[in-house]
């Protein structure tokens, strides 16, 4: 049998000072997601002899669902036909308790966890210190990405597992970064 075609789009984004109303942000992110989807679907059509024609192209969005840009981008990806795979640095309750100050963010987090588009949730056990746990989650995130997207203010706080660190890991691994 022939394999299905899937693309895994990894994502990391800023948590603090994230402004979802930044002019053009939503439109640009949707445009990038649509370009990726269109390119992969076109490749599937052009090379249909290589893939199982009974299965559609899988569009997979992989992120940690942290407050800020992650929640924003994951919700957009699901709205645009991507399945969601989540990498949590800690078990769900601990992750939620340490990540969400605003009740609406926690509500979005819980909604996305339950959404039919969510096909996998990987919870790290959080047994290491916080820095090591987030570093491990960032490594898993990049390792499960064919292309990596980031909403990043280009500041680097030297913390392993943050957005900047994940971008650096993706670049070092040869994963294309947008």
N, CA, C and O atoms as a DFTB+ gen file, in Angstrom:
712 C
 N C O
     1  1       0.836      -1.187       0.000
     2  2       0.000       0.000       0.000
     3  2       0.877       1.244       0.000
     4  3       2.035       1.211       0.416
     5  1       0.307       2.321      -0.468
     6  2       1.029       3.588      -0.564
     7  2       0.798       4.416       0.697
     8  3      -0.249       4.311       1.335
     9  1       1.771       5.230       1.044
    10  2       1.611       6.049       2.249
    11  2       0.692       7.247       1.991
    12  3       0.459       7.645       0.849
    13  1       0.182       7.804       3.084
    14  2      -0.536       9.072       2.969
    15  2       0.506      10.182       2.983
    16  3       1.641       9.968       3.411
    17  1       0.128      11.349       2.524
    18  2       1.019      12.505       2.540
    19  2       0.593      13.407       3.695
    20  3      -0.580      13.756       3.831
    21  1       1.562      13.773       4.516
    22  2       1.281      14.660       5.646
    23  2       2.382      15.704       5.749
    24  3       3.537      15.436       5.418
    25  1       2.022      16.878       6.204
    26  2       2.988      17.936       6.517
    27  2       2.747      18.339       7.956
    28  3       1.609      18.556       8.372
    29  1       3.827      18.435       8.712
    30  2       3.739      18.835      10.113
    31  2       4.317      20.240      10.253
    32  3       5.504      20.469      10.020
    33  1       3.461      21.163      10.634
    34  2       3.849      22.561      10.791
    35  2       4.016      22.831      12.276
    36  3       3.034      22.913      13.014
    37  1       5.259      22.969      12.710
    38  2       5.539      23.290      14.107
    39  2       5.367      24.777      14.342
    40  3       5.507      25.586      13.425
    41  1       5.064      25.122      15.574
    42  2       4.841      26.533      15.896
    43  2       5.310      26.856      17.304
    44  3       5.106      26.083      18.240
    45  1       5.938      28.007      17.431
    46  2       6.256      28.583      18.741
    47  2       6.006      30.079      18.650
    48  3       6.233      30.700      17.612
    49  1       5.539      30.642      19.745
    50  2       5.250      32.066      19.728
    51  2       5.415      32.704      21.086
    52  3       5.452      32.035      22.119
    53  1       5.513      34.002      21.053
    54  2       5.699      34.774      22.284
    55  2       4.480      34.647      23.185
    56  3       3.345      34.546      22.719
    57  1       4.743      34.655      24.480
    58  2       3.659      34.602      25.468
    59  2       3.383      35.990      26.012
    60  3       2.230      36.409      26.112
    61  1       4.426      36.687      26.358
    62  2       4.267      38.002      26.968
    63  2       4.159      39.076      25.900
    64  3       4.781      38.981      24.842
    65  1       3.387      40.069      26.179
    66  2       3.230      41.215      25.268
    67  2       2.711      40.823      23.890
    68  3       2.964      41.526      22.912
    69  1       1.994      39.718      23.803
    70  2       1.437      39.310      22.517
    71  2       0.199      40.143      22.227
    72  3      -0.680      40.286      23.077
    73  1       0.137      40.692      21.018
    74  2      -1.000      41.506      20.612
    75  2      -1.653      40.861      19.388
    76  3      -1.151      40.995      18.272
    77  1      -2.771      40.160      19.597
    78  2      -3.421      39.491      18.464
    79  2      -4.025      40.466      17.459
    80  3      -4.380      40.075      16.347
    81  1      -4.141      41.735      17.849
    82  2      -4.718      42.742      16.956
    83  2      -3.661      43.523      16.182
    84  3      -3.974      44.531      15.549
    85  1      -2.431      43.071      16.229
    86  2      -1.371      43.717      15.463
    87  2      -1.764      43.718      13.993
    88  3      -2.100      42.666      13.449
    89  1      -1.731      44.871      13.340
    90  2      -2.188      44.941      11.937
    91  2      -1.479      43.915      11.048
    92  3      -0.252      43.829      11.011
    93  1      -2.295      43.149      10.343
    94  2      -1.785      42.181       9.380
    95  2      -1.391      40.837       9.952
    96  3      -1.129      39.906       9.191
    97  1      -1.339      40.705      11.276
    98  2      -0.870      39.457      11.868
    99  2      -1.756      38.280      11.487
   100  3      -1.263      37.277      10.971
   101  1      -3.034      38.388      11.730
   102  2      -3.972      37.303      11.425
   103  2      -3.925      36.970       9.932
   104  3      -3.845      35.801       9.555
   105  1      -3.975      37.986       9.096
   106  2      -3.989      37.768       7.650
   107  2      -2.705      37.102       7.170
   108  3      -2.745      36.206       6.327
   109  1      -1.564      37.540       7.707
   110  2      -0.294      36.954       7.289
   111  2      -0.167      35.500       7.730
   112  3       0.312      34.659       6.969
   113  1      -0.592      35.202       8.953
   114  2      -0.521      33.822       9.419
   115  2      -1.447      32.919       8.606
   116  3      -1.061      31.815       8.221
   117  1      -2.654      33.383       8.349
   118  2      -3.588      32.599       7.520
   119  2      -2.995      32.399       6.127
   120  3      -3.088      31.305       5.570
   121  1      -2.393      33.428       5.564
   122  2      -1.788      33.311       4.242
   123  2      -0.686      32.253       4.215
   124  3      -0.609      31.462       3.275
   125  1       0.160      32.234       5.232
   126  2       1.232      31.231       5.288
   127  2       0.644      29.827       5.423
   128  3       1.087      28.903       4.742
   129  1      -0.346      29.662       6.296
   130  2      -0.987      28.347       6.451
   131  2      -1.628      27.893       5.139
   132  3      -1.501      26.730       4.756
   133  1      -2.307      28.797       4.459
   134  2      -2.943      28.448       3.185
   135  2      -1.907      28.117       2.117
   136  3      -2.113      27.201       1.322
   137  1      -0.797      28.849       2.090
   138  2       0.258      28.551       1.113
   139  2       0.848      27.165       1.347
   140  3       1.089      26.414       0.402
   141  1       1.078      26.835       2.612
   142  2       1.602      25.502       2.928
   143  2       0.597      24.440       2.494
   144  3       0.962      23.468       1.833
   145  1      -0.659      24.626       2.865
   146  2      -1.705      23.643       2.511
   147  2      -1.829      23.500       0.998
   148  3      -1.880      22.382       0.486
   149  1      -1.878      24.613       0.280
   150  2      -2.011      24.565      -1.177
   151  2      -0.814      23.883      -1.830
   152  3      -0.985      23.101      -2.766
   153  1       0.386      24.168      -1.353
   154  2       1.597      23.579      -1.918
   155  2       1.610      22.064      -1.724
   156  3       1.927      21.316      -2.649
   157  1       1.265      21.619      -0.519
   158  2       1.288      20.181      -0.237
   159  2       0.179      19.467      -0.996
   160  3       0.392      18.371      -1.515
   161  1      -0.988      20.066      -1.066
   162  2      -2.084      19.444      -1.838
   163  2      -1.738      19.377      -3.318
   164  3      -2.036      18.382      -3.980
   165  1      -1.116      20.419      -3.839
   166  2      -0.699      20.421      -5.238
   167  2       0.340      19.326      -5.492
   168  3       0.277      18.627      -6.503
   169  1       1.283      19.185      -4.579
   170  2       2.287      18.131      -4.699
   171  2       1.608      16.755      -4.699
   172  3       1.984      15.866      -5.463
   173  1       0.621      16.600      -3.846
   174  2      -0.125      15.331      -3.768
   175  2      -0.797      15.028      -5.107
   176  3      -0.751      13.896      -5.588
   177  1      -1.424      16.048      -5.707
   178  2      -2.088      15.850      -7.011
   179  2      -1.073      15.526      -8.109
   180  3      -1.299      14.632      -8.926
   181  1       0.036      16.250      -8.125
   182  2       1.038      16.073      -9.173
   183  2       1.771      14.738      -9.070
   184  3       2.282      14.219     -10.062
   185  1       1.814      14.194      -7.864
   186  2       2.540      12.938      -7.646
   187  2       1.620      11.895      -7.025
   188  3       2.005      11.169      -6.108
   189  1       0.412      11.837      -7.537
   190  2      -0.600      10.953      -6.953
   191  2      -0.225       9.477      -7.013
   192  3      -0.756       8.669      -6.250
   193  1       0.686       9.124      -7.916
   194  2       1.100       7.724      -8.000
   195  2       1.932       7.300      -6.783
   196  3       2.110       6.106      -6.537
   197  1       2.437       8.270      -6.029
   198  2       3.279       7.964      -4.871
   199  2       2.492       7.782      -3.571
   200  3       2.994       7.190      -2.615
   201  1       1.253       8.294      -3.539
   202  2       0.500       8.352      -2.293
   203  2      -0.849       7.660      -2.421
   204  3      -1.382       7.504      -3.520
   205  1      -1.383       7.255      -1.301
   206  2      -2.696       6.632      -1.246
   207  2      -3.750       7.658      -1.649
   208  3      -3.991       8.628      -0.930
   209  1      -4.369       7.439      -2.795
   210  2      -5.341       8.413      -3.314
   211  2      -6.647       8.414      -2.522
   212  3      -7.453       9.335      -2.659
   213  1      -6.862       7.395      -1.698
   214  2      -8.096       7.347      -0.895
   215  2      -7.998       8.215       0.356
   216  3      -9.002       8.494       1.010
   217  1      -6.780       8.636       0.680
   218  2      -6.575       9.439       1.891
   219  2      -6.185      10.860       1.500
   220  3      -5.301      11.061       0.668
   221  1      -6.849      11.842       2.102
   222  2      -6.497      13.232       1.801
   223  2      -5.152      13.602       2.424
   224  3      -4.661      12.913       3.318
   225  1      -4.584      14.659       1.959
   226  2      -3.360      15.185       2.546
   227  2      -3.640      15.586       3.989
   228  3      -4.628      16.265       4.270
   229  1      -2.774      15.168       4.896
   230  2      -2.918      15.543       6.303
   231  2      -2.135      16.812       6.559
   232  3      -0.941      16.895       6.268
   233  1      -2.817      17.790       7.102
   234  2      -2.206      19.048       7.508
   235  2      -2.185      19.046       9.027
   236  3      -3.238      19.092       9.663
   237  1      -0.999      18.993       9.611
   238  2      -0.858      18.845      11.054
   239  2      -0.158      20.075      11.625
   240  3       0.916      20.457      11.161
   241  1      -0.770      20.687      12.625
   242  2      -0.208      21.845      13.318
   243  2       0.236      21.368      14.693
   244  3      -0.574      20.850      15.462
   245  1       1.519      21.539      15.005
   246  2       2.101      21.042      16.252
   247  2       2.555      22.231      17.090
   248  3       3.382      23.028      16.646
   249  1       2.014      22.352      18.303
   250  2       2.437      23.449      19.181
   251  2       2.187      23.098      20.637
   252  3       1.645      22.039      20.953
   253  1       2.593      24.008      21.523
   254  2       2.485      23.730      22.951
   255  2       1.228      24.310      23.592
   256  3       0.931      23.985      24.742
   257  1       0.501      25.136      22.903
   258  2      -0.720      25.762      23.426
   259  2      -0.478      26.667      24.625
   260  3      -1.348      26.807      25.484
   261  1       0.697      27.281      24.687
   262  2       0.934      28.274      25.742
   263  2       0.051      29.487      25.497
   264  3      -0.466      29.685      24.397
   265  1      -0.112      30.287      26.528
   266  2      -0.860      31.532      26.391
   267  2      -0.176      32.410      25.343
   268  3       1.018      32.259      25.081
   269  1      -0.921      33.306      24.760
   270  2      -0.363      34.224      23.779
   271  2      -0.467      33.693      22.368
   272  3      -1.527      33.240      21.938
   273  1       0.645      33.753      21.648
   274  2       0.650      33.436      20.225
   275  2       0.282      31.980      19.933
   276  3      -0.335      31.704      18.904
   277  1       0.646      31.043      20.813
   278  2       0.336      29.627      20.561
   279  2      -1.168      29.388      20.457
   280  3      -1.638      28.754      19.512
   281  1      -1.922      29.901      21.434
   282  2      -3.374      29.727      21.401
   283  2      -3.974      30.374      20.161
   284  3      -4.841      29.796      19.505
   285  1      -3.508      31.570      19.847
   286  2      -3.979      32.326      18.683
   287  2      -3.740      31.530      17.399
   288  3      -4.656      31.348      16.596
   289  1      -2.514      31.060      17.212
   290  2      -2.148      30.360      15.977
   291  2      -2.827      28.999      15.884
   292  3      -3.270      28.606      14.805
   293  1      -2.916      28.278      16.993
   294  2      -3.558      26.963      16.967
   295  2      -5.027      27.078      16.587
   296  3      -5.532      26.278      15.799
   297  1      -5.716      28.071      17.145
   298  2      -7.129      28.264      16.809
   299  2      -7.290      28.584      15.321
   300  3      -8.204      28.074      14.673
   301  1      -6.409      29.422      14.781
   302  2      -6.468      29.740      13.341
   303  2      -6.195      28.496      12.488
   304  3      -6.873      28.260      11.488
   305  1      -5.209      27.715      12.888
   306  2      -4.868      26.515      12.116
   307  2      -6.054      25.549      12.077
   308  3      -6.376      25.000      11.024
   309  1      -6.699      25.344      13.224
   310  2      -7.859      24.455      13.271
   311  2      -8.978      25.004      12.392
   312  3      -9.632      24.246      11.676
   313  1      -9.203      26.315      12.442
   314  2     -10.235      26.934      11.606
   315  2      -9.953      26.731      10.120
   316  3     -10.877      26.737       9.307
   317  1      -8.690      26.551       9.763
   318  2      -8.310      26.415       8.354
   319  2      -7.962      24.973       7.969
   320  3      -7.204      24.740       7.027
   321  1      -8.524      24.014       8.706
   322  2      -8.455      22.624       8.279
   323  2      -7.277      21.811       8.764
   324  3      -7.086      20.682       8.312
   325  1      -6.488      22.346       9.663
   326  2      -5.359      21.589      10.190
   327  2      -5.816      20.759      11.381
   328  3      -6.655      21.192      12.171
   329  1      -5.250      19.559      11.499
   330  2      -5.434      18.826      12.743
   331  2      -4.403      19.385      13.730
   332  3      -3.405      19.980      13.323
   333  1      -4.648      19.191      15.001
   334  2      -3.804      19.775      16.041
   335  2      -3.139      18.674      16.852
   336  3      -3.798      17.747      17.324
   337  1      -1.831      18.788      17.005
   338  2      -1.087      17.909      17.900
   339  2      -0.369      18.794      18.903
   340  3       0.298      19.759      18.531
   341  1      -0.511      18.460      20.168
   342  2      -0.092      19.335      21.255
   343  2       1.038      18.695      22.057
   344  3       0.986      17.513      22.399
   345  1       2.060      19.500      22.349
   346  2       3.172      19.074      23.195
   347  2       3.145      19.954      24.442
   348  3       3.396      21.157      24.366
   349  1       2.841      19.349      25.584
   350  2       2.776      20.089      26.845
   351  2       4.015      19.792      27.684
   352  3       4.415      18.636      27.819
   353  1       4.615      20.827      28.241
   354  2       5.812      20.666      29.058
   355  2       5.516      19.970      30.387
   356  3       6.426      19.447      31.031
   357  1       4.263      19.964      30.791
   358  2       3.839      19.362      32.052
   359  2       2.481      18.697      31.846
   360  3       1.832      18.910      30.822
   361  1       2.048      17.885      32.827
   362  2       0.677      17.378      32.754
   363  2      -0.311      18.544      32.638
   364  3      -0.027      19.649      33.100
   365  1      -1.466      18.297      32.024
   366  2      -2.415      19.358      31.667
   367  2      -2.730      20.321      32.797
   368  3      -2.658      21.534      32.602
   369  1      -3.074      19.819      33.964
   370  2      -3.467      20.714      35.066
   371  2      -2.324      21.603      35.506
   372  3      -2.516      22.798      35.726
   373  1      -1.138      21.036      35.636
   374  2       0.030      21.832      36.035
   375  2       0.369      22.856      34.948
   376  3       0.672      24.013      35.242
   377  1       0.313      22.417      33.701
   378  2       0.587      23.322      32.580
   379  2      -0.401      24.486      32.586
   380  3      -0.001      25.645      32.472
   381  1      -1.680      24.181      32.719
   382  2      -2.709      25.227      32.715
   383  2      -2.538      26.179      33.891
   384  3      -2.654      27.394      33.729
   385  1      -2.266      25.641      35.064
   386  2      -2.125      26.476      36.253
   387  2      -0.953      27.446      36.138
   388  3      -1.015      28.557      36.666
   389  1       0.114      27.036      35.454
   390  2       1.290      27.896      35.355
   391  2       1.295      28.782      34.110
   392  3       2.135      29.676      34.006
   393  1       0.385      28.561      33.167
   394  2       0.412      29.301      31.902
   395  2      -0.677      30.330      31.720
   396  3      -0.499      31.283      30.961
   397  1      -1.805      30.167      32.395
   398  2      -2.955      30.996      32.060
   399  2      -3.380      31.888      33.218
   400  3      -3.835      31.421      34.262
   401  1      -3.219      33.181      32.997
   402  2      -3.650      34.182      33.962
   403  2      -5.095      34.561      33.696
   404  3      -5.877      34.758      34.625
   405  1      -5.440      34.661      32.428
   406  2      -6.780      35.090      32.022
   407  2      -7.690      33.876      31.825
   408  3      -7.305      32.923      31.148
   409  1      -8.884      33.900      32.405
   410  2      -9.807      32.767      32.269
   411  2     -10.142      32.440      30.811
   412  3     -10.343      31.273      30.477
   413  1     -10.207      33.451      29.940
   414  2     -10.546      33.170      28.541
   415  2      -9.435      32.371      27.857
   416  3      -9.711      31.561      26.972
   417  1      -8.175      32.594      28.263
   418  2      -7.081      31.792      27.704
   419  2      -7.195      30.334      28.145
   420  3      -7.011      29.416      27.346
   421  1      -7.495      30.140      29.401
   422  2      -7.664      28.762      29.887
   423  2      -8.850      28.099      29.181
   424  3      -8.796      26.913      28.853
   425  1      -9.910      28.857      28.952
   426  2     -11.060      28.321      28.229
   427  2     -10.698      27.911      26.812
   428  3     -11.121      26.853      26.345
   429  1      -9.916      28.738      26.123
   430  2      -9.472      28.402      24.762
   431  2      -8.593      27.155      24.792
   432  3      -8.731      26.274      23.943
   433  1      -7.698      27.079      25.759
   434  2      -6.827      25.919      25.939
   435  2      -7.666      24.647      26.090
   436  3      -7.437      23.660      25.391
   437  1      -8.629      24.677      26.997
   438  2      -9.467      23.497      27.247
   439  2     -10.323      23.139      26.035
   440  3     -10.534      21.963      25.739
   441  1     -10.812      24.160      25.340
   442  2     -11.611      23.921      24.132
   443  2     -10.766      23.241      23.061
   444  3     -11.220      22.292      22.422
   445  1      -9.537      23.721      22.860
   446  2      -8.667      23.118      21.846
   447  2      -8.268      21.693      22.225
   448  3      -8.142      20.835      21.352
   449  1      -8.068      21.437      23.509
   450  2      -7.759      20.069      23.938
   451  2      -8.892      19.106      23.576
   452  3      -8.641      17.961      23.199
   453  1     -10.137      19.574      23.691
   454  2     -11.315      18.728      23.423
   455  2     -11.750      18.743      21.961
   456  3     -12.575      17.920      21.562
   457  1     -11.220      19.651      21.160
   458  2     -11.663      19.817      19.782
   459  2     -11.441      18.533      18.992
   460  3     -10.447      17.836      19.196
   461  1     -12.366      18.226      18.091
   462  2     -12.238      17.012      17.262
   463  2     -11.006      17.068      16.367
   464  3     -10.532      16.030      15.905
   465  1     -10.478      18.272      16.114
   466  2      -9.268      18.406      15.293
   467  2      -8.012      17.991      16.048
   468  3      -6.974      17.756      15.429
   469  1      -8.085      17.897      17.369
   470  2      -6.927      17.495      18.167
   471  2      -6.777      15.981      18.091
   472  3      -7.640      15.227      18.539
   473  1      -5.650      15.558      17.507
   474  2      -5.426      14.133      17.287
   475  2      -4.379      13.538      18.214
   476  3      -4.258      12.316      18.302
   477  1      -3.618      14.382      18.908
   478  2      -2.610      13.863      19.834
   479  2      -2.266      14.932      20.861
   480  3      -2.182      16.120      20.549
   481  1      -2.069      14.475      22.099
   482  2      -1.590      15.348      23.171
   483  2      -0.462      14.600      23.868
   484  3      -0.671      13.526      24.433
   485  1       0.721      15.173      23.822
   486  2       1.874      14.603      24.510
   487  2       2.133      15.459      25.736
   488  3       2.434      16.647      25.623
   489  1       2.016      14.859      26.892
   490  2       2.281      15.559      28.149
   491  2       3.594      15.047      28.716
   492  3       3.707      13.865      29.038
   493  1       4.590      15.919      28.843
   494  2       5.811      15.517      29.528
   495  2       5.496      15.469      31.016
   496  3       4.578      16.149      31.474
   497  1       6.238      14.681      31.770
   498  2       5.870      14.480      33.169
   499  2       6.261      15.634      34.081
   500  3       5.813      15.686      35.226
   501  1       7.087      16.561      33.600
   502  2       7.445      17.723      34.415
   503  2       8.340      17.374      35.581
   504  3       8.441      18.150      36.532
   505  1       8.998      16.213      35.534
   506  2       9.812      15.787      36.668
   507  2      11.136      16.545      36.762
   508  3      11.744      16.587      37.831
   509  1      11.584      17.131      35.680
   510  2      12.806      17.938      35.705
   511  2      12.463      19.345      36.160
   512  3      11.297      19.678      36.367
   513  1      13.499      20.170      36.313
   514  2      13.195      21.558      36.646
   515  2      12.517      22.221      35.447
   516  3      12.548      21.687      34.338
   517  1      11.914      23.369      35.668
   518  2      11.099      24.021      34.632
   519  2      11.887      24.283      33.356
   520  3      11.377      24.056      32.258
   521  1      13.115      24.754      33.484
   522  2      13.930      25.042      32.308
   523  2      14.174      23.778      31.496
   524  3      14.038      23.797      30.273
   525  1      14.531      22.680      32.154
   526  2      14.781      21.427      31.447
   527  2      13.505      20.879      30.812
   528  3      13.537      20.328      29.712
   529  1      12.394      21.035      31.507
   530  2      11.122      20.535      30.989
   531  2      10.723      21.280      29.727
   532  3      10.326      20.657      28.742
   533  1      10.821      22.619      29.739
   534  2      10.470      23.401      28.555
   535  2      11.474      23.176      27.430
   536  3      11.105      23.199      26.256
   537  1      12.725      22.961      27.774
   538  2      13.731      22.653      26.767
   539  2      13.390      21.334      26.072
   540  3      13.479      21.232      24.848
   541  1      13.002      20.328      26.853
   542  2      12.615      19.031      26.273
   543  2      11.386      19.186      25.386
   544  3      11.330      18.611      24.299
   545  1      10.401      19.960      25.841
   546  2       9.192      20.176      25.024
   547  2       9.545      20.866      23.712
   548  3       9.013      20.503      22.662
   549  1      10.437      21.857      23.757
   550  2      10.864      22.538      22.533
   551  2      11.585      21.599      21.578
   552  3      11.411      21.690      20.363
   553  1      12.388      20.705      22.122
   554  2      13.091      19.723      21.293
   555  2      12.098      18.783      20.612
   556  3      12.242      18.484      19.426
   557  1      11.092      18.314      21.353
   558  2      10.061      17.448      20.770
   559  2       9.305      18.204      19.679
   560  3       9.056      17.664      18.601
   561  1       8.946      19.439      19.959
   562  2       8.202      20.263      19.004
   563  2       8.961      20.402      17.685
   564  3       8.396      20.172      16.615
   565  1      10.213      20.770      17.759
   566  2      11.021      20.930      16.542
   567  2      11.223      19.591      15.854
   568  3      11.201      19.517      14.625
   569  1      11.420      18.528      16.632
   570  2      11.629      17.201      16.064
   571  2      10.417      16.649      15.326
   572  3      10.546      15.728      14.520
   573  1       9.257      17.199      15.592
   574  2       8.024      16.768      14.929
   575  2       7.531      17.814      13.940
   576  3       6.328      17.938      13.709
   577  1       8.460      18.567      13.354
   578  2       8.100      19.635      12.415
   579  2       8.817      19.456      11.090
   580  3      10.022      19.209      11.041
   581  1       8.042      19.588      10.005
   582  2       8.636      19.611       8.667
   583  2       8.957      21.039       8.249
   584  3       9.864      21.282       7.453
   585  1       8.207      21.960       8.792
   586  2       8.435      23.398       8.623
   587  2       8.074      24.018       9.962
   588  3       7.220      23.499      10.679
   589  1       8.716      25.120      10.300
   590  2       8.513      25.721      11.619
   591  2       8.103      27.178      11.461
   592  3       8.776      27.955      10.782
   593  1       6.997      27.537      12.092
   594  2       6.522      28.916      12.088
   595  2       6.734      29.514      13.468
   596  3       6.649      28.816      14.479
   597  1       7.009      30.804      13.501
   598  2       7.171      31.471      14.797
   599  2       6.617      32.883      14.715
   600  3       6.786      33.586      13.719
   601  1       5.960      33.270      15.775
   602  2       5.627      34.679      15.996
   603  2       6.534      35.083      17.143
   604  3       6.346      34.679      18.290
   605  1       7.512      35.885      16.800
   606  2       8.616      36.135      17.720
   607  2       9.022      37.593      17.611
   608  3       9.086      38.147      16.514
   609  1       9.293      38.211      18.745
   610  2       9.709      39.615      18.751
   611  2      11.222      39.762      18.575
   612  3      11.752      40.869      18.677
   613  1      11.901      38.682      18.317
   614  2      13.343      38.595      18.079
   615  2      14.177      38.965      19.295
   616  3      15.361      39.276      19.165
   617  1      13.570      38.934      20.477
   618  2      14.374      39.094      21.693
   619  2      14.763      37.697      22.156
   620  3      14.027      36.733      21.945
   621  1      15.919      37.601      22.786
   622  2      16.382      36.308      23.254
   623  2      16.693      36.413      24.731
   624  3      17.578      37.166      25.139
   625  1      15.967      35.659      25.526
   626  2      16.143      35.723      26.970
   627  2      17.067      34.634      27.503
   628  3      17.186      34.454      28.715
   629  1      17.718      33.913      26.601
   630  2      18.678      32.870      26.961
   631  2      18.039      31.667      27.658
   632  3      18.758      30.827      28.198
   633  1      16.707      31.564      27.660
   634  2      16.051      30.439      28.324
   635  2      15.816      29.289      27.346
   636  3      15.178      29.474      26.310
   637  1      16.332      28.106      27.674
   638  2      16.052      26.941      26.828
   639  2      14.548      26.669      26.782
   640  3      13.849      26.790      27.788
   641  1      14.071      26.301      25.603
   642  2      12.664      25.943      25.455
   643  2      11.753      27.081      25.064
   644  3      10.579      26.854      24.773
   645  1      12.258      28.296      25.049
   646  2      11.446      29.430      24.634
   647  2      11.369      29.528      23.121
   648  3      11.945      28.713      22.400
   649  1      10.654      30.533      22.654
   650  2      10.473      30.718      21.211
   651  2      11.814      30.868      20.499
   652  3      12.055      30.211      19.486
   653  1      12.681      31.721      21.015
   654  2      13.979      31.953      20.375
   655  2      14.799      30.663      20.325
   656  3      15.439      30.360      19.319
   657  1      14.768      29.919      21.413
   658  2      15.514      28.671      21.462
   659  2      14.954      27.660      20.462
   660  3      15.716      26.947      19.809
   661  1      13.635      27.596      20.342
   662  2      13.023      26.674      19.376
   663  2      13.370      27.070      17.943
   664  3      13.610      26.201      17.104
   665  1      13.397      28.364      17.655
   666  2      13.807      28.832      16.326
   667  2      15.250      28.416      16.058
   668  3      15.567      27.930      14.972
   669  1      16.124      28.604      17.042
   670  2      17.529      28.205      16.882
   671  2      17.647      26.701      16.642
   672  3      18.432      26.266      15.800
   673  1      16.872      25.909      17.378
   674  2      16.907      24.456      17.202
   675  2      16.430      24.063      15.802
   676  3      17.005      23.177      15.170
   677  1      15.391      24.719      15.330
   678  2      14.875      24.410      13.994
   679  2      15.921      24.731      12.933
   680  3      16.171      23.923      12.038
   681  1      16.525      25.900      13.031
   682  2      17.557      26.298      12.063
   683  2      18.717      25.290      12.095
   684  3      19.192      24.847      11.049
   685  1      19.165      24.937      13.304
   686  2      20.272      23.999      13.438
   687  2      19.928      22.615      12.892
   688  3      20.810      21.887      12.437
   689  1      18.650      22.255      12.938
   690  2      18.209      20.939      12.460
   691  2      17.895      20.941      10.959
   692  3      17.594      19.889      10.394
   693  1      17.961      22.088      10.320
   694  2      17.651      22.169       8.894
   695  2      16.171      22.247       8.601
   696  3      15.759      22.058       7.457
   697  1      15.358      22.523       9.613
   698  2      13.924      22.681       9.398
   699  2      13.673      24.103       8.904
   700  3      14.090      25.058       9.560
   701  1      13.004      24.267       7.768
   702  2      12.722      25.626       7.275
   703  2      11.899      26.410       8.292
   704  3      10.949      25.887       8.875
   705  1      12.279      27.675       8.496
   706  2      11.620      28.533       9.485
   707  2      10.989      29.744       8.806
   708  3      11.611      30.406       7.975
   709  1       9.736      30.017       9.181
   710  2       9.036      31.216       8.715
   711  2       8.715      32.025       9.945
   712  3       8.119      33.097       9.841
